[in-house]
Short mmCIF file of C-alpha atoms and ligand atoms in Angstrom, two decimals:
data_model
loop_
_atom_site.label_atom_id
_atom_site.label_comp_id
_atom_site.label_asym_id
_atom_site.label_seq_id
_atom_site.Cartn_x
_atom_site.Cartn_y
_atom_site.Cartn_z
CA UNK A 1 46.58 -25.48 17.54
CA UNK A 2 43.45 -27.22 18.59
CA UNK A 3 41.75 -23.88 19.43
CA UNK A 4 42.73 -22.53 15.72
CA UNK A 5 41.43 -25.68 14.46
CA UNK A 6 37.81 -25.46 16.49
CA UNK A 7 37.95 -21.44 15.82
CA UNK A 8 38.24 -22.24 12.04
CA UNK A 9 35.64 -24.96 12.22
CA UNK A 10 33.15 -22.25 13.71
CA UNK A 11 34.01 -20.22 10.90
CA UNK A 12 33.48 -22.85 8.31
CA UNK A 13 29.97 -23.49 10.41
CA UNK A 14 29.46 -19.79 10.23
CA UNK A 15 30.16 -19.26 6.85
CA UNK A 16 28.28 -22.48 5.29
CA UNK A 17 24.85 -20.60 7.35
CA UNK A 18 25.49 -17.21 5.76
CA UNK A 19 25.90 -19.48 2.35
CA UNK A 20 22.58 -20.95 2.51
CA UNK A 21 20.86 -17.75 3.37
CA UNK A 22 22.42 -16.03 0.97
CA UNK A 23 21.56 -19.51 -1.78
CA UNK A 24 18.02 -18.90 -0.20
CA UNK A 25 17.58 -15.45 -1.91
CA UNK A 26 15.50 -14.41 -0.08
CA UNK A 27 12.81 -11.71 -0.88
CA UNK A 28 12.38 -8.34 0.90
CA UNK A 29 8.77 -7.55 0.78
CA UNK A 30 8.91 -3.53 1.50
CA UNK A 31 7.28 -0.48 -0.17
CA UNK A 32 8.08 2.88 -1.48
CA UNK A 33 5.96 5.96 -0.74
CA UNK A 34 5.77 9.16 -2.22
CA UNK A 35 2.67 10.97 -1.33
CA UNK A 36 2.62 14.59 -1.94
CA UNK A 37 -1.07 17.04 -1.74
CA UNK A 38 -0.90 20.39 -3.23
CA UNK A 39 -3.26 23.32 -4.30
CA UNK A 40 -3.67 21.81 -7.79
CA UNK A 41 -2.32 18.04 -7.38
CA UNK A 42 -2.39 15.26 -5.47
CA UNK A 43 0.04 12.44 -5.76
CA UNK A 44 0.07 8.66 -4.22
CA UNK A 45 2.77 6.32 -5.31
CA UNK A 46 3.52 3.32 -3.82
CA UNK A 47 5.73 0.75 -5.37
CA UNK A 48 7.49 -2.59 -4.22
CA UNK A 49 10.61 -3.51 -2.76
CA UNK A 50 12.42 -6.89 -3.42
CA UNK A 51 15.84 -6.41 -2.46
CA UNK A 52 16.77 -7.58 -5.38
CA UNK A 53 18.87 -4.55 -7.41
CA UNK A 54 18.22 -5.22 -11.04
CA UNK A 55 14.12 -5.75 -10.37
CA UNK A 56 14.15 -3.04 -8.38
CA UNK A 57 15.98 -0.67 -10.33
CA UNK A 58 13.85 -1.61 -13.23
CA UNK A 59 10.66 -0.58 -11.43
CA UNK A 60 12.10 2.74 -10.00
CA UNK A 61 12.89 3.75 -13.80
CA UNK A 62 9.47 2.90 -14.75
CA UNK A 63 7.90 5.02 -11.49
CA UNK A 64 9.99 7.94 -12.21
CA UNK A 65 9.44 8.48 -15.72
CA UNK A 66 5.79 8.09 -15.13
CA UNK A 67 5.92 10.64 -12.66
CA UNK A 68 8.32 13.03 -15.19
CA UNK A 69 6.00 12.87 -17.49
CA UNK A 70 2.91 13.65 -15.12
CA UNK A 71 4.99 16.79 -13.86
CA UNK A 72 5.88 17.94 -17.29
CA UNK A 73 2.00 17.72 -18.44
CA UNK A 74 0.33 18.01 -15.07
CA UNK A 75 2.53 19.91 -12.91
CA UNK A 76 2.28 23.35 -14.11
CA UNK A 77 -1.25 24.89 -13.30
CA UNK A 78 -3.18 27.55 -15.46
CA UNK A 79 -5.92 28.17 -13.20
CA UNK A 80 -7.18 27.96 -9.94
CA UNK A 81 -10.07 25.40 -10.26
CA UNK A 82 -7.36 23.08 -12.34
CA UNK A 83 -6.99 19.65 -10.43
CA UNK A 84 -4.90 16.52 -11.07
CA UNK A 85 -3.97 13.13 -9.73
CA UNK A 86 -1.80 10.42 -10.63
CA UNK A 87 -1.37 7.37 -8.42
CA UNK A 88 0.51 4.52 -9.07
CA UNK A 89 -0.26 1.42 -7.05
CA UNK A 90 0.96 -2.49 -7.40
CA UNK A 91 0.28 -5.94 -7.06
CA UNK A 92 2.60 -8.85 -5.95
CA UNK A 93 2.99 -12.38 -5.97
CA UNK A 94 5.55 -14.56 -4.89
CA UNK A 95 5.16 -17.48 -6.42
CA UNK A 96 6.37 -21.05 -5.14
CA UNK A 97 8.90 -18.88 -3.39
CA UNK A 98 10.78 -18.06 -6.59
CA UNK A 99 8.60 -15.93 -9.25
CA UNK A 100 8.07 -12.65 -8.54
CA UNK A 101 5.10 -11.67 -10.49
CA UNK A 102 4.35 -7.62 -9.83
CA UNK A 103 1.89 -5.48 -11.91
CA UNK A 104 2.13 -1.94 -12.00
CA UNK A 105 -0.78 0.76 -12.01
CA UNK A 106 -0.85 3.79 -13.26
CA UNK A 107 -3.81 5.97 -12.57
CA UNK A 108 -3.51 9.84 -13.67
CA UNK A 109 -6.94 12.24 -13.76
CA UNK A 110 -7.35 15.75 -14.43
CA UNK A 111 -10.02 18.10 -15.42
CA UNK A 112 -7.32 18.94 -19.18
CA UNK A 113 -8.01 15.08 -19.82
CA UNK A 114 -11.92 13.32 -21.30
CA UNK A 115 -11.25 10.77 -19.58
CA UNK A 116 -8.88 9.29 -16.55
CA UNK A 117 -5.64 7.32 -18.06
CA UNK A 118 -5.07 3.63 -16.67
CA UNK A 119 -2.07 1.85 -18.02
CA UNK A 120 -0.27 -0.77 -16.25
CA UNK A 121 3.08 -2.39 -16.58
CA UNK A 122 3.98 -6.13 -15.79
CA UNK A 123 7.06 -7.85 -14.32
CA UNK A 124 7.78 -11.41 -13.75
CA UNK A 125 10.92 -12.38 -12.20
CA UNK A 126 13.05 -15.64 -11.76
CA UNK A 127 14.86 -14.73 -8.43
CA UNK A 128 16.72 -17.79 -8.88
CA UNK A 129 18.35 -17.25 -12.05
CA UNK A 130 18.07 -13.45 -11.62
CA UNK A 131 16.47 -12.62 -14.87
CA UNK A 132 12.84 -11.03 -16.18
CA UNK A 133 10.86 -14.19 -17.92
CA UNK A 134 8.82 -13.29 -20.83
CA UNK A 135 5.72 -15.25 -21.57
CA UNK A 136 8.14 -17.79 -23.89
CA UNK A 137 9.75 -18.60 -21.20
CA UNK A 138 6.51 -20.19 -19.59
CA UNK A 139 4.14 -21.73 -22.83
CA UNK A 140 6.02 -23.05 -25.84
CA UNK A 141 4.41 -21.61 -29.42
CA UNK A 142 2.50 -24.83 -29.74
CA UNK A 143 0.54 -23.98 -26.43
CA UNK A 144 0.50 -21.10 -27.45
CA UNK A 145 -1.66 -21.26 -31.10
CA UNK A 146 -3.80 -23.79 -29.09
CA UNK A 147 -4.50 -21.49 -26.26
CA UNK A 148 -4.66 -18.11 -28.22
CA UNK A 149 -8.42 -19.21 -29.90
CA UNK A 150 -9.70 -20.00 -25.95
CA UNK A 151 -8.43 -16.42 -24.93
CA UNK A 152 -10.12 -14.73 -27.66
CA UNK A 153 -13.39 -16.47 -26.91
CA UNK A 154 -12.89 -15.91 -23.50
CA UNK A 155 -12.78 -12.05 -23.61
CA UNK A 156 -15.22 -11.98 -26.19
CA UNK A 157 -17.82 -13.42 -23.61
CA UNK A 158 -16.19 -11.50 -20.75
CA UNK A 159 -15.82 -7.69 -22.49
CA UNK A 160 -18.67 -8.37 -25.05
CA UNK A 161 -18.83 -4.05 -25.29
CA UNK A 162 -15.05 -3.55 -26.08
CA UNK A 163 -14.69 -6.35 -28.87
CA UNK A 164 -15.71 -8.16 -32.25
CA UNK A 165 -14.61 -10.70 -33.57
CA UNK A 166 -13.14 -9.46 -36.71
CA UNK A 167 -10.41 -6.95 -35.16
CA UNK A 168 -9.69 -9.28 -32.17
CA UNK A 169 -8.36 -12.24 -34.90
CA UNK A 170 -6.85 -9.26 -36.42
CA UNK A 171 -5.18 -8.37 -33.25
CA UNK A 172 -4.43 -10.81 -31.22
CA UNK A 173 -2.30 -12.95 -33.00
CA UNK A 174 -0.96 -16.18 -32.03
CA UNK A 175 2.76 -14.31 -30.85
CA UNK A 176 4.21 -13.71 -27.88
CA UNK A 177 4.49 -10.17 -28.51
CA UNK A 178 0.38 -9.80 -28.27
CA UNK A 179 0.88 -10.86 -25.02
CA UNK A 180 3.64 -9.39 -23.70
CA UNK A 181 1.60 -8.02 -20.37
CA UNK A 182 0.96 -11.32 -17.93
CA UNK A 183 1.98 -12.33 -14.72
CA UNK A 184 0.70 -15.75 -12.81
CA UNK A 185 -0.01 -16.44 -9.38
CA UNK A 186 -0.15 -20.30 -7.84
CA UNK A 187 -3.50 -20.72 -9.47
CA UNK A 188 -4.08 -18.75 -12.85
CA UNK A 189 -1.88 -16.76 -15.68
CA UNK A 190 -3.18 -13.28 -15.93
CA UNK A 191 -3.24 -11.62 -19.53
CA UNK A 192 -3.55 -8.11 -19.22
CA UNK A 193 -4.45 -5.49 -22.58
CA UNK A 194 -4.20 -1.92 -21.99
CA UNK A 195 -6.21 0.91 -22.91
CA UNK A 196 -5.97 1.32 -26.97
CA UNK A 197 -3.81 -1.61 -27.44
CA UNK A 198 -6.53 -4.06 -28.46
CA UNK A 199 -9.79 -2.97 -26.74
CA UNK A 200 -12.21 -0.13 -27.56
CA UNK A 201 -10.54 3.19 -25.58
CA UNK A 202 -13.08 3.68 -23.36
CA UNK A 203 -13.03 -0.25 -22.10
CA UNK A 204 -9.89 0.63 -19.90
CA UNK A 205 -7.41 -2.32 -18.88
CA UNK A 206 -8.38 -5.66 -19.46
CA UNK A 207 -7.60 -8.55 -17.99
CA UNK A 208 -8.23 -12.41 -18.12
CA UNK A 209 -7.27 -15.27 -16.32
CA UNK A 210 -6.80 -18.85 -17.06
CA UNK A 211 -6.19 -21.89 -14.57
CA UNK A 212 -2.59 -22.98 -14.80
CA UNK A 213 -4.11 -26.42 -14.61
CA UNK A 214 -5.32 -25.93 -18.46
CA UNK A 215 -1.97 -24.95 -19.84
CA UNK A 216 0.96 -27.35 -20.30
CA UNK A 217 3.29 -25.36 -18.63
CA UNK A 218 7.26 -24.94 -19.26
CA UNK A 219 8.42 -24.58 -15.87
CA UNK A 220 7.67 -27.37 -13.41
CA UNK A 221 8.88 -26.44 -10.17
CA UNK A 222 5.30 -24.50 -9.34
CA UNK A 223 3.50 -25.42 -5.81
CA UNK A 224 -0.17 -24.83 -7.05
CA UNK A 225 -2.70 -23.71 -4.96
CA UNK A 226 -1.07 -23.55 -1.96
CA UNK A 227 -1.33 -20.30 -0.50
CA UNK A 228 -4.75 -19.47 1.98
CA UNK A 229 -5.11 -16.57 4.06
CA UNK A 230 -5.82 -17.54 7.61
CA UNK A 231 -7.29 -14.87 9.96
CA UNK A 232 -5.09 -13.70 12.91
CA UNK A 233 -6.58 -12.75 16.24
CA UNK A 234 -4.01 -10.41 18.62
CA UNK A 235 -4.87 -8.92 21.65
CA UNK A 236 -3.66 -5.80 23.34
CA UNK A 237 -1.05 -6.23 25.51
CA UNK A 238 -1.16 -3.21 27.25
CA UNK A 239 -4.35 -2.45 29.60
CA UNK A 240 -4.07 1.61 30.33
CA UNK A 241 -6.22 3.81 32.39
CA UNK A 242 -7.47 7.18 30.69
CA UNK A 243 -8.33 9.98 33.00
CA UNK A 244 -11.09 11.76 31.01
CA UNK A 245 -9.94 14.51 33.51
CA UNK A 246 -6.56 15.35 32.42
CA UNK A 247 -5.26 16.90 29.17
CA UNK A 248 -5.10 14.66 26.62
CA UNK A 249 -4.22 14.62 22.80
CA UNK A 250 -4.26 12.07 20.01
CA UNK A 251 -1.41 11.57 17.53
CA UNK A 252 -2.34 10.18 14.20
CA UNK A 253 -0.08 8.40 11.64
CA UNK A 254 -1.27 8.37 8.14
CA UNK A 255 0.33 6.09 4.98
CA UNK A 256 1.67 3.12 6.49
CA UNK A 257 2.60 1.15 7.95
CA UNK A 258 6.08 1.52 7.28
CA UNK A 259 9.64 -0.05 8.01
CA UNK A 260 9.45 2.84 10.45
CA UNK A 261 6.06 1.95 12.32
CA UNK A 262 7.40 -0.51 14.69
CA UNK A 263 10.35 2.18 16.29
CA UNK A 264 7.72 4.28 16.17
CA UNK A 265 5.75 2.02 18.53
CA UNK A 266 8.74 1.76 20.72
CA UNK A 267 9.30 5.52 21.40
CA UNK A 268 4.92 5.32 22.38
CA UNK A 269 5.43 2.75 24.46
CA UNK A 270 8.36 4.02 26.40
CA UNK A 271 6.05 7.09 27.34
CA UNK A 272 3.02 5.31 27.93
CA UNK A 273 1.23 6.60 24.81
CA UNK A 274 -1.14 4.93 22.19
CA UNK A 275 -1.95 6.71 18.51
CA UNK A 276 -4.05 5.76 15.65
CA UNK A 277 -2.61 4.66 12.19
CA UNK A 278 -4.43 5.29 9.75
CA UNK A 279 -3.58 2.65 7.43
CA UNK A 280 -3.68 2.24 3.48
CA UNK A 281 -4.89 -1.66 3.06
CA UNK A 282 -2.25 -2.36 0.47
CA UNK A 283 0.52 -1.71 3.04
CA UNK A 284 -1.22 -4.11 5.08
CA UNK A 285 -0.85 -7.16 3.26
CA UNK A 286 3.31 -6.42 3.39
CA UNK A 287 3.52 -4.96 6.87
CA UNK A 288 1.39 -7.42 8.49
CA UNK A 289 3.25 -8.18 11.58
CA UNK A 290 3.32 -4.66 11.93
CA UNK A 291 -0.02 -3.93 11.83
CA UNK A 292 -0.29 -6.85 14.54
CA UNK A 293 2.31 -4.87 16.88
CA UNK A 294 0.06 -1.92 16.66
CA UNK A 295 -2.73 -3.75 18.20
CA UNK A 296 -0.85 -5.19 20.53
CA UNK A 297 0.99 -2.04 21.99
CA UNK A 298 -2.65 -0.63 22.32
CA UNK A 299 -2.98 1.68 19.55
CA UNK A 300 -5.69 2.07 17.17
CA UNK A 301 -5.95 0.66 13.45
CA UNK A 302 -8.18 3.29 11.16
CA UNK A 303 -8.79 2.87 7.67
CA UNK A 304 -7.36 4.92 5.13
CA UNK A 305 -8.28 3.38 1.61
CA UNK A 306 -6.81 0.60 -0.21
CA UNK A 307 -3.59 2.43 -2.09
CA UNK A 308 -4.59 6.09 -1.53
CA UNK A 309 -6.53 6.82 -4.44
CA UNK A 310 -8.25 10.67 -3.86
CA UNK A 311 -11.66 9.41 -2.53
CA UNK A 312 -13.45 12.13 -3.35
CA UNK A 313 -13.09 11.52 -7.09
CA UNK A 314 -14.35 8.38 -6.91
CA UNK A 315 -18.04 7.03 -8.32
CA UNK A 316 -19.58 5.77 -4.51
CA UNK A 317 -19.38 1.82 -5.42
CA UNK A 318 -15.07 2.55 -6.26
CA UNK A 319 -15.47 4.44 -2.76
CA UNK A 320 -16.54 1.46 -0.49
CA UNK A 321 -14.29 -0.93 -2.55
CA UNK A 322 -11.25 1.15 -1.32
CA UNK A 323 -13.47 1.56 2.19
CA UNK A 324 -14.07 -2.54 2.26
CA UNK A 325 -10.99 -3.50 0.96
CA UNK A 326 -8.82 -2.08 3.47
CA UNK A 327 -11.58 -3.00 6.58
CA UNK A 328 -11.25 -7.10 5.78
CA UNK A 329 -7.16 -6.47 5.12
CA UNK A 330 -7.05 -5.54 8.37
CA UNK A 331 -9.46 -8.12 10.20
CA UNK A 332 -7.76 -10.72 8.19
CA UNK A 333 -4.36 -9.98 9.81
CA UNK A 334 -5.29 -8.34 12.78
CA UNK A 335 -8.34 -9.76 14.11
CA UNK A 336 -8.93 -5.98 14.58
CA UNK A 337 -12.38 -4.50 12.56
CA UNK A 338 -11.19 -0.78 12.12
CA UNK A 339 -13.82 2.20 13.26
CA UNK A 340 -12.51 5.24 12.03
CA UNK A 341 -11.79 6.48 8.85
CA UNK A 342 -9.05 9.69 7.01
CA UNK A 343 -10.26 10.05 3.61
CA UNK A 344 -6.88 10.58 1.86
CA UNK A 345 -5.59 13.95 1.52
CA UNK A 346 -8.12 15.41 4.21
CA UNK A 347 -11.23 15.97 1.55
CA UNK A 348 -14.49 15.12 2.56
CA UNK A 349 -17.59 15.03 0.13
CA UNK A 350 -21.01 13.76 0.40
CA UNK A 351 -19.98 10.39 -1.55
CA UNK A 352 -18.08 10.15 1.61
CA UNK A 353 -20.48 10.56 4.25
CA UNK A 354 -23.23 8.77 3.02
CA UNK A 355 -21.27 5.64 1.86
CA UNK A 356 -19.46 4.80 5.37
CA UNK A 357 -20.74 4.28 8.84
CA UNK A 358 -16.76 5.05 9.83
CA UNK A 359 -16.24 7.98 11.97
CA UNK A 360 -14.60 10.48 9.79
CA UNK A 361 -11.53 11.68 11.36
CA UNK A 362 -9.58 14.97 10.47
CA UNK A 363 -7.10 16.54 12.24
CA UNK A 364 -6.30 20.42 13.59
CA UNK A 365 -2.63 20.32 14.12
CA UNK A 366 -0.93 19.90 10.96
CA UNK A 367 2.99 18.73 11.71
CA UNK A 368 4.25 19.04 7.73
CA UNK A 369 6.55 16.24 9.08
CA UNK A 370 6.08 14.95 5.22
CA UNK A 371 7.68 18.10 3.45
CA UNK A 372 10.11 19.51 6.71
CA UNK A 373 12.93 17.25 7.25
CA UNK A 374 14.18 19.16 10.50
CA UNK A 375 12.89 16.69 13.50
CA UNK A 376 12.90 20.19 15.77
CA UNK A 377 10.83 22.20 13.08
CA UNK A 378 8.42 19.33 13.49
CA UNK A 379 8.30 19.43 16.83
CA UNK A 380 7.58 23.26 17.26
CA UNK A 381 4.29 22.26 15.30
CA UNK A 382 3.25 20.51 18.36
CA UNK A 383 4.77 21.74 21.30
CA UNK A 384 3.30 25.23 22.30
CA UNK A 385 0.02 24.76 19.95
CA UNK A 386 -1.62 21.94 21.20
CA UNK A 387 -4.78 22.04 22.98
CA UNK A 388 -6.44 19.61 25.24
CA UNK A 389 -8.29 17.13 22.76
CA UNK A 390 -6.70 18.19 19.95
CA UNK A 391 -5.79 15.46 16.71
CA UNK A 392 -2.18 15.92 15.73
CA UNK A 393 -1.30 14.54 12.25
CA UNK A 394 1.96 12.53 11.51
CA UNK A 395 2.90 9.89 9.02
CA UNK A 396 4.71 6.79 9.87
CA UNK A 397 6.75 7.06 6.96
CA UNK A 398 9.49 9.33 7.35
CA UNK A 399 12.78 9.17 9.92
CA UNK A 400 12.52 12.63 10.55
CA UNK A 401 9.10 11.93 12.07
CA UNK A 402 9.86 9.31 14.16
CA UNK A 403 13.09 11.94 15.74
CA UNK A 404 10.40 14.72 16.16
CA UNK A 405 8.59 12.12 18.25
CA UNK A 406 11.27 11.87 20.26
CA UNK A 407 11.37 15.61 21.39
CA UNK A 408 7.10 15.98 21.57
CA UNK A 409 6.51 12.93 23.84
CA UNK A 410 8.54 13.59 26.74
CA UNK A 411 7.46 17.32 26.46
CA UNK A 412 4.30 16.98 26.85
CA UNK A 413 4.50 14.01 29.16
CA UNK A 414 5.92 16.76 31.51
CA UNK A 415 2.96 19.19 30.51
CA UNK A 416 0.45 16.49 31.73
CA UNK A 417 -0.89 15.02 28.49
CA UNK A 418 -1.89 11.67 28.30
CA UNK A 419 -1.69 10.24 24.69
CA UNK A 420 -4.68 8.63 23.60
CA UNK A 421 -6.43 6.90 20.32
CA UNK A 422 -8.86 9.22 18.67
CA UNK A 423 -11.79 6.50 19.47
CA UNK A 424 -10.63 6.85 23.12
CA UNK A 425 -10.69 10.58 22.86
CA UNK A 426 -14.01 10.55 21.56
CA UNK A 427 -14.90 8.17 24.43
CA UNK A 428 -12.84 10.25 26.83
CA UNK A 429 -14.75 13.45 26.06
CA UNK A 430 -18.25 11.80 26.08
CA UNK A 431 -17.50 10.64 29.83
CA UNK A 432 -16.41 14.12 30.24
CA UNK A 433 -19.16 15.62 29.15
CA UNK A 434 -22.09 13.43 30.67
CA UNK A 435 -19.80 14.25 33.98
CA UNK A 436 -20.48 18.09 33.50
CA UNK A 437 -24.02 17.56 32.45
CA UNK A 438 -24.96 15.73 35.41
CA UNK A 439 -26.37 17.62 38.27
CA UNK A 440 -24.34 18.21 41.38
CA UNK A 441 -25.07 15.29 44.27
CA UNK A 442 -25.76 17.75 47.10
ZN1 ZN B 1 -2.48 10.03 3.21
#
């Protein structure tokens, strides 16, 4: 009886933890990639994960019919020099543990379209009470007539080009309907006006911020100003010795990281093996204690722009943003200052040399490990083609990759191969060469 009775109050124990986890609702942070490089198109989505099913499913609609529509208009090409993107990138803030605030991105170009289309797409959610909060549920109409004058001023001074005065009182009205796009972090509420919906066409999105400090606010359970970024230092933990004598290859992971990245480690590690992830800055911020394990196993961190935008589109100063961006992500968490740099979907132009001091890093084994799902297809990429100091090219975002690892490491363990970072490569073959340069002894 006693032993029922201590057996049931283990269970109680038990099931009162699972409770408060489960009364914690706690947040996934993960992220959804779709990134697909054609002839004619190249496409870059990346949206968030919460864990939470109705959020989620309500972004997933949004992402999909955004990308139905950019097949149906986009997707079928009528000539050869025809070229299209869309990408669809995010922002996120958890606030005071319990708003999710998440703005959406959409980005399509194409040479049928003036100009580039930028719309985005707002979400704030109460996990607690498990519903979407519109901006009513934050100001009361009274705060709202007081604070609508200040916002008008305020983008009057700030987008001077895309407004007058006389269609923004038309406009934007004191409702809550003019200003149904906003999200808030722990410091200011974000308004957000998209393209045609009050500004001038050509003035793109607009946004504005005010400090929640200036607006008698509904909710009161907000922890203001509490969140700073603190800069991580991690070292390698793994000291290995390169013979710049034997075969050796690099392995490259593009896109993450991932919720795959760190098994993906594990498999290097167990066959002595470092790669280099080339990393979009974005994934960064929710991966970052992966991006810390890939230091520490002894891999390389290289840069591959901010949320995957085609770089070689881009004016130079939108080139070094994504460039930048991405390098002090990565410092920030890491400690780690990347050196090498994949422009995304392997295209190089002269915005891109002359605007980086990264080494430029391509690839000559392709493994298609995005678009064949077969780990053993994958693997017949590799195995038989490789050459000493070639760059094989992965992504760290697909299971079927991390399985084709499993048959290409071992095998080429056994064919002598040491697996090395491309910087170590590079380094390798330098030693190599001054070797062969120098002058016999005798
Ligand atoms: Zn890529």
């Amino acid at each position: 009886m006693k032993k029922i009775i201590i057996i049931l109050i283990i269970l109680s124990l038990l099931i009162g933890i699972a409770f408060s986890i489960h009364r914690d609702h706690k947040i996934e942070k993960a992220i959804e990639t779709l990134i697909i490089r054609n002839e004619n198109m190249a496409i870059g989505i990346n949206y968030p994960k919460s864990g939470i099913s109705i959020l989620d499913r309500k972004i997933k609609v949004q992402v999909d019919q955004i990308y139905d529509e950019f097949m149906e208009n986009y997707g079928v090409i009528n000539t050869k020099t025809e070229s299209s993107e869309l990408n669809i990138d995010y922002h996120y803030d958890l606030v005071s543990k319990r708003y999710i605030n998440i703005v959406l991105e959409k980005f399509i170009s194409s040479n049928r379209l003036a100009h580039p289309i930028n719309q985005i797409y707002t979400y704030v959610f109460d996990s607690k009470e498990k519903r979407f909060l519109g901006l009513e549920d934050l100001i009361t109409q009274t705060e709202l007539d007081r604070i609508t004058p200040k916002i008008q001023t305020q983008l009057l001074k700030q987008y001077p080009e895309c407004f007058d005065i006389k269609t923004i009182n038309q406009k934007l009205t004191p409702t809550f309907k003019s200003f149904s796009n906003f999200t808030f972090n722990d410091e200011d509420l974000y308004f957000y006006f998209n393209q045609n919906e009050i500004p001038d066409g050509s003035c793109g999105i607009i946004d504005i911020s005010i400090p929640l400090d200036h607006i008698n606010l509904k909710i009161d359970d907000l922890e203001l100003g509490t969140e700073t970024p603190i800069e991580t230092k991690v070292t390698k933990e793994i000291s290995k010795i390169i013979d710049p004598n034997k075969k050796m290859i690099a392995i490259t992971f593009d896109d993450g990281p991932s919720k795959y990245t760190k098994d993906i480690l594990k498999i290097l590690s167990k066959y002595n093996a470092s790669a280099t992830f080339f990393v979009l800055g974005n994934k960064v911020e929710v991966y970052d204690e992966t991006a810390r394990e890939i230091i520490k196993q002894g891999s390389e961190i290289g840069n591959h722009s901010y949320n995957h935008k085609w770089l070689i589109k881009l004016k130079s100063e939108e080139f070094i943003n994504q460039v930048n961006q991405t390098q002090t992500i990565v410092k920030r968490i890491t400690g780690y200052t990347p050196r090498v740099l994949r422009p995304t979907y392997g295209s190089v132009n002269n915005t891109i040399r002359e605007n980086t001091n990264l080494d430029i890093v391509l690839w000559n084994i392709d493994t298609l490990d995005w678009k064949i799902k077969d780990p053993k297809r994958i693997a017949s990429r590799v195995i038989g083609k490789v050459d000493d100091g070639d760059i094989v090219l992965m992504h760290d975002t697909h299971k079927q990759t991390l399985e084709a690892l499993k048959i290409i490491l071992p095998k080429l363990k056994e064919e002598g191969y040491q697996f090395v970072t491309v910087s170590e490569l590079k380094e390798a073959r330098k030693i190599k060469e001054i070797n062969e340069s120098q002058p016999d002894p005798d």
